[in-house]
mmCIF file of C-alpha atoms in Angstrom:
data_model
loop_
_atom_site.group_PDB
_atom_site.id
_atom_site.type_symbol
_atom_site.label_atom_id
_atom_site.label_comp_id
_atom_site.label_asym_id
_atom_site.label_seq_id
_atom_site.Cartn_x
_atom_site.Cartn_y
_atom_site.Cartn_z
ATOM 1 C CA MET A 8 126.271 86.615 182.842
ATOM 2 C CA ASN A 9 122.843 84.450 182.430
ATOM 3 C CA LYS A 10 121.382 88.140 181.567
ATOM 4 C CA ARG A 11 124.136 88.699 178.656
ATOM 5 C CA ILE A 12 123.538 85.290 177.317
ATOM 6 C CA SER A 13 119.953 85.426 177.255
ATOM 7 C CA LEU A 14 119.851 88.617 175.196
ATOM 8 C CA LEU A 15 122.416 87.354 172.565
ATOM 9 C CA LEU A 16 120.091 84.263 172.590
ATOM 10 C CA PHE A 17 116.920 86.713 172.005
ATOM 11 C CA LEU A 18 118.655 88.692 169.624
ATOM 12 C CA THR A 19 119.957 85.979 167.502
ATOM 13 C CA ILE A 20 116.593 84.243 167.111
ATOM 14 C CA GLY A 21 115.058 87.965 166.155
ATOM 15 C CA VAL A 22 117.780 87.888 163.208
ATOM 16 C CA VAL A 23 117.005 84.984 162.201
ATOM 17 C CA PHE A 24 113.439 85.208 161.975
ATOM 18 C CA ILE A 25 113.587 88.603 160.468
ATOM 19 C CA GLN A 26 115.843 87.060 157.750
ATOM 20 C CA CYS A 27 113.398 84.651 156.589
ATOM 21 C CA VAL A 28 110.598 86.921 156.223
ATOM 22 C CA THR A 29 109.391 86.847 152.723
ATOM 23 C CA ASP A 30 108.547 89.901 150.213
ATOM 24 C CA ASP A 31 104.859 89.039 150.174
ATOM 25 C CA GLU A 32 104.619 88.785 154.432
ATOM 26 C CA MET A 33 106.424 92.325 154.288
ATOM 27 C CA GLY A 34 104.036 93.828 151.312
ATOM 28 C CA SER A 35 102.215 96.982 151.653
ATOM 29 C CA CYS A 36 102.513 96.639 155.570
ATOM 30 C CA GLY A 37 100.334 93.196 155.351
ATOM 31 C CA GLY A 38 99.606 93.286 152.500
ATOM 32 C CA GLY A 39 100.196 91.032 149.217
ATOM 33 C CA TYR A 40 103.634 92.501 147.229
ATOM 34 C CA GLU A 41 103.734 92.263 143.619
ATOM 35 C CA GLY A 42 106.876 94.522 142.729
ATOM 36 C CA GLU A 43 107.995 97.835 142.885
ATOM 37 C CA PHE A 44 107.472 98.750 139.205
ATOM 38 C CA PHE A 45 104.624 99.076 137.094
ATOM 39 C CA ASP A 46 103.696 98.826 133.854
ATOM 40 C CA ILE A 47 100.503 100.512 131.803
ATOM 41 C CA THR A 48 98.395 98.409 130.075
ATOM 42 C CA GLY A 49 95.288 100.588 129.552
ATOM 43 C CA ILE A 50 93.430 103.494 131.242
ATOM 44 C CA ASN A 51 91.177 102.526 134.487
ATOM 45 C CA SER A 52 89.203 106.113 134.465
ATOM 46 C CA ILE A 53 89.049 109.804 134.004
ATOM 47 C CA GLN A 54 87.155 111.426 136.487
ATOM 48 C CA HIS A 55 87.393 115.539 136.782
ATOM 49 C CA ARG A 56 87.993 116.310 141.011
ATOM 50 C CA ALA A 57 86.864 119.407 143.208
ATOM 51 C CA ARG A 58 88.052 120.077 146.500
ATOM 52 C CA THR A 59 85.508 120.037 149.377
ATOM 53 C CA ALA A 60 87.864 120.645 151.898
ATOM 54 C CA GLU A 61 90.918 122.030 152.221
ATOM 55 C CA THR A 62 93.121 118.556 151.506
ATOM 56 C CA TYR A 63 90.001 116.806 149.924
ATOM 57 C CA SER A 64 88.726 116.426 146.255
ATOM 58 C CA PRO A 65 86.807 113.622 145.679
ATOM 59 C CA PRO A 66 85.543 112.788 141.969
ATOM 60 C CA LEU A 67 82.497 114.455 140.866
ATOM 61 C CA ASP A 68 79.706 113.399 139.145
ATOM 62 C CA PRO A 69 79.002 113.460 135.467
ATOM 63 C CA ASN A 70 76.979 116.332 134.534
ATOM 64 C CA THR A 71 77.924 118.215 137.748
ATOM 65 C CA SER A 72 77.644 121.727 138.159
ATOM 66 C CA ILE A 73 80.399 123.672 140.045
ATOM 67 C CA ASN A 74 82.299 126.741 140.740
ATOM 68 C CA PHE A 75 85.475 127.113 138.742
ATOM 69 C CA GLU A 76 87.454 128.227 142.105
ATOM 70 C CA LYS A 77 86.607 124.736 143.654
ATOM 71 C CA PHE A 78 87.734 122.902 140.227
ATOM 72 C CA THR A 79 90.969 121.038 141.098
ATOM 73 C CA ARG A 80 92.122 118.853 138.135
ATOM 74 C CA THR A 81 91.264 115.895 135.469
ATOM 75 C CA GLN A 82 92.824 112.302 136.937
ATOM 76 C CA ILE A 83 93.308 109.636 134.804
ATOM 77 C CA ASP A 84 93.900 106.483 136.606
ATOM 78 C CA PHE A 85 95.881 104.038 134.532
ATOM 79 C CA ASP A 86 95.266 99.881 134.351
ATOM 80 C CA VAL A 87 98.810 98.670 135.370
ATOM 81 C CA PHE A 88 100.387 95.604 136.417
ATOM 82 C CA TYR A 89 103.163 95.239 138.520
ATOM 83 C CA HIS A 90 106.175 93.454 138.631
ATOM 84 C CA ARG A 91 110.172 93.291 140.028
ATOM 85 C CA GLY A 92 113.427 94.359 139.448
ATOM 86 C CA ILE A 93 117.021 94.157 140.265
ATOM 87 C CA THR A 94 116.560 97.371 142.376
ATOM 88 C CA ARG A 95 114.069 95.587 144.780
ATOM 89 C CA ASN A 96 117.484 93.850 146.314
ATOM 90 C CA GLN A 97 118.998 96.883 146.591
ATOM 91 C CA LYS A 98 116.262 98.596 148.199
ATOM 92 C CA ILE A 99 115.564 96.264 150.834
ATOM 93 C CA SER A 100 119.374 94.888 151.448
ATOM 94 C CA LYS A 101 120.597 97.107 154.755
ATOM 95 C CA PRO A 102 124.679 97.680 155.462
ATOM 96 C CA ASN A 103 124.714 94.760 157.365
ATOM 97 C CA GLY A 104 122.690 92.425 155.579
ATOM 98 C CA GLN A 105 119.340 92.514 157.116
ATOM 99 C CA LEU A 106 116.288 93.255 156.736
ATOM 100 C CA TYR A 107 113.598 95.290 159.143
ATOM 101 C CA ALA A 108 110.597 93.986 160.055
ATOM 102 C CA LEU A 109 109.160 96.993 160.040
ATOM 103 C CA ASP A 110 109.774 98.290 156.434
ATOM 104 C CA CYS A 111 106.654 98.633 153.767
ATOM 105 C CA PHE A 112 106.764 97.584 150.565
ATOM 106 C CA ILE A 113 104.598 99.623 148.670
ATOM 107 C CA ASN A 114 103.541 97.944 144.855
ATOM 108 C CA GLY A 115 104.757 100.682 141.972
ATOM 109 C CA GLU A 116 106.938 102.817 144.359
ATOM 110 C CA ALA A 117 109.258 102.967 142.057
ATOM 111 C CA GLY A 118 107.530 103.529 139.125
ATOM 112 C CA SER A 119 107.124 102.546 135.451
ATOM 113 C CA GLU A 120 110.521 100.305 134.810
ATOM 114 C CA ASN A 121 110.895 101.774 131.163
ATOM 115 C CA GLU A 122 107.483 103.559 130.017
ATOM 116 C CA LYS A 123 107.918 107.696 129.246
ATOM 117 C CA TYR A 124 105.577 109.667 127.602
ATOM 118 C CA VAL A 125 106.097 110.933 124.388
ATOM 119 C CA GLN A 126 103.106 112.770 123.268
ATOM 120 C CA ILE A 127 99.932 113.782 125.721
ATOM 121 C CA ASN A 128 97.096 115.444 123.256
ATOM 122 C CA VAL A 129 93.894 117.005 125.095
ATOM 123 C CA ILE A 130 91.250 117.931 122.891
ATOM 124 C CA THR A 131 87.991 120.041 123.756
ATOM 125 C CA GLU A 132 84.231 118.949 122.863
ATOM 126 C CA TYR A 133 83.329 122.345 123.247
ATOM 127 C CA ASP A 134 83.848 125.833 122.161
ATOM 128 C CA PHE A 135 86.809 127.167 124.759
ATOM 129 C CA ASN A 136 87.303 130.775 124.209
ATOM 130 C CA THR A 137 87.908 132.846 121.032
ATOM 131 C CA SER A 138 91.664 130.648 120.703
ATOM 132 C CA PHE A 139 89.995 127.018 121.153
ATOM 133 C CA LYS A 140 86.873 125.867 119.440
ATOM 134 C CA LYS A 141 85.227 122.413 119.613
ATOM 135 C CA GLY A 142 87.919 119.728 118.278
ATOM 136 C CA ASP A 143 90.976 121.892 118.975
ATOM 137 C CA THR A 144 94.355 120.856 121.410
ATOM 138 C CA ILE A 145 94.000 122.851 124.119
ATOM 139 C CA ASN A 146 97.601 121.420 125.685
ATOM 140 C CA ASP A 147 98.769 125.387 126.106
ATOM 141 C CA ILE A 148 95.931 125.658 128.597
ATOM 142 C CA ILE A 149 96.885 122.244 130.390
ATOM 143 C CA GLU A 150 99.198 122.223 133.495
ATOM 144 C CA VAL A 151 100.889 119.399 134.873
ATOM 145 C CA TYR A 152 103.659 118.628 137.761
ATOM 146 C CA SER A 153 107.112 118.366 135.966
ATOM 147 C CA SER A 154 108.586 115.507 138.354
ATOM 148 C CA GLU A 155 112.032 117.331 137.496
ATOM 149 C CA THR A 156 111.777 120.611 138.320
ATOM 150 C CA ARG A 157 108.530 119.683 140.743
ATOM 151 C CA GLN A 158 106.222 122.818 139.195
ATOM 152 C CA LYS A 159 103.528 123.401 137.111
ATOM 153 C CA ILE A 160 104.258 123.591 133.510
ATOM 154 C CA THR A 161 102.194 123.658 130.462
ATOM 155 C CA LEU A 162 101.277 120.473 129.078
ATOM 156 C CA ASN A 163 103.387 120.908 125.548
ATOM 157 C CA GLU A 164 106.314 121.980 128.209
ATOM 158 C CA PHE A 165 106.121 118.695 129.578
ATOM 159 C CA ILE A 166 106.048 116.674 126.756
ATOM 160 C CA GLN A 167 109.062 118.932 125.107
ATOM 161 C CA SER A 168 111.257 118.726 128.740
ATOM 162 C CA ASP A 169 110.373 115.919 130.092
ATOM 163 C CA THR A 170 112.325 113.089 129.846
ATOM 164 C CA SER A 171 112.238 111.236 132.752
ATOM 165 C CA ARG A 172 110.149 107.543 133.280
ATOM 166 C CA ILE A 173 106.900 108.035 134.373
ATOM 167 C CA GLN A 174 106.236 107.742 138.320
ATOM 168 C CA TYR A 175 102.866 107.532 139.230
ATOM 169 C CA SER A 176 99.860 105.183 138.074
ATOM 170 C CA TYR A 177 97.571 108.090 137.392
ATOM 171 C CA LEU A 178 98.195 111.239 135.707
ATOM 172 C CA SER A 179 96.584 114.473 136.638
ATOM 173 C CA LEU A 180 95.579 117.318 134.312
ATOM 174 C CA TYR A 181 95.175 121.144 135.672
ATOM 175 C CA LEU A 182 92.626 123.245 133.681
ATOM 176 C CA SER A 183 94.804 126.698 134.271
ATOM 177 C CA GLU A 184 91.568 129.144 133.277
ATOM 178 C CA LYS A 185 87.555 128.917 133.171
ATOM 179 C CA PRO A 186 86.226 128.653 129.406
ATOM 180 C CA THR A 187 84.570 131.586 128.340
ATOM 181 C CA ALA A 188 82.639 130.589 125.208
ATOM 182 C CA SER A 189 80.695 127.898 127.337
ATOM 183 C CA ASN A 190 79.987 126.613 130.655
ATOM 184 C CA ASN A 191 80.650 123.001 129.598
ATOM 185 C CA TYR A 192 83.946 121.037 129.794
ATOM 186 C CA GLN A 193 84.727 118.028 128.350
ATOM 187 C CA ILE A 194 88.206 116.818 126.720
ATOM 188 C CA ASN A 195 89.684 114.252 125.113
ATOM 189 C CA VAL A 196 93.007 113.133 126.033
ATOM 190 C CA ASP A 197 95.191 110.936 123.579
ATOM 191 C CA ILE A 198 98.387 109.670 125.442
ATOM 192 C CA GLN A 199 101.315 108.026 123.620
ATOM 193 C CA LEU A 200 104.092 106.102 125.482
ATOM 194 C CA ASN A 201 107.784 105.202 124.039
ATOM 195 C CA THR A 202 106.900 101.623 123.679
ATOM 196 C CA GLY A 203 104.103 102.380 120.928
ATOM 197 C CA GLU A 204 101.413 101.837 123.268
ATOM 198 C CA GLN A 205 98.549 104.437 122.478
ATOM 199 C CA TYR A 206 95.486 105.082 124.885
ATOM 200 C CA THR A 207 92.493 107.320 124.267
ATOM 201 C CA ALA A 208 89.158 108.154 126.888
ATOM 202 C CA LYS A 209 87.037 110.894 127.006
ATOM 203 C CA SER A 210 85.993 112.744 130.275
ATOM 204 C CA PRO A 211 82.666 113.159 132.234
ATOM 205 C CA LEU A 212 81.075 116.467 131.438
ATOM 206 C CA VAL A 213 81.293 119.107 133.853
ATOM 207 C CA ILE A 214 79.303 122.276 133.704
ATOM 208 C CA PHE A 215 80.660 125.682 135.411
ATOM 209 C CA GLU A 216 78.497 127.771 136.842
ATOM 210 C CA ASP A 217 78.142 131.772 135.688
#
């Protein structure tokens, strides 16, 4: 009997303790929690990346020479601020109304609350091939992952077909073919959102080896 009373008391105290844990105390497995949504405020960086291991593609230094086969993508990281939304309480509410201390809440995990891509243009800084010259938009040979199809599609197809909210605080651009008119690869990226925001950035130069 005494064992049952002790166990019941332990469980009761534990539930009260867990229910008193705040979002900030539980955020990011110990870090401060700001919110599950983000809003884009600018472009923090644009970097080329190349594969140095099976699962690792670190940023390249400007003017790096590299084999095209090792080149993976151009990654744009956005400046964002995080905020909370209605779905926050829905997410952490369990069927019995309790919270579990093992839950980890990650800033921005729900994506942008309202922002969508309206237009993205990638413009080459060098002659690319016989079809694309310096200053041309090369969206037809740039690919992105569609959050709707979970597959790579051309940038133009993505803009025309993907109407979902922006899911990540970065954008990865995949070059589908090697330039033939020049070994130099450098791009300007122009991004327009449905909120009227517009952001531009120029990538570093990467040099593809013959």
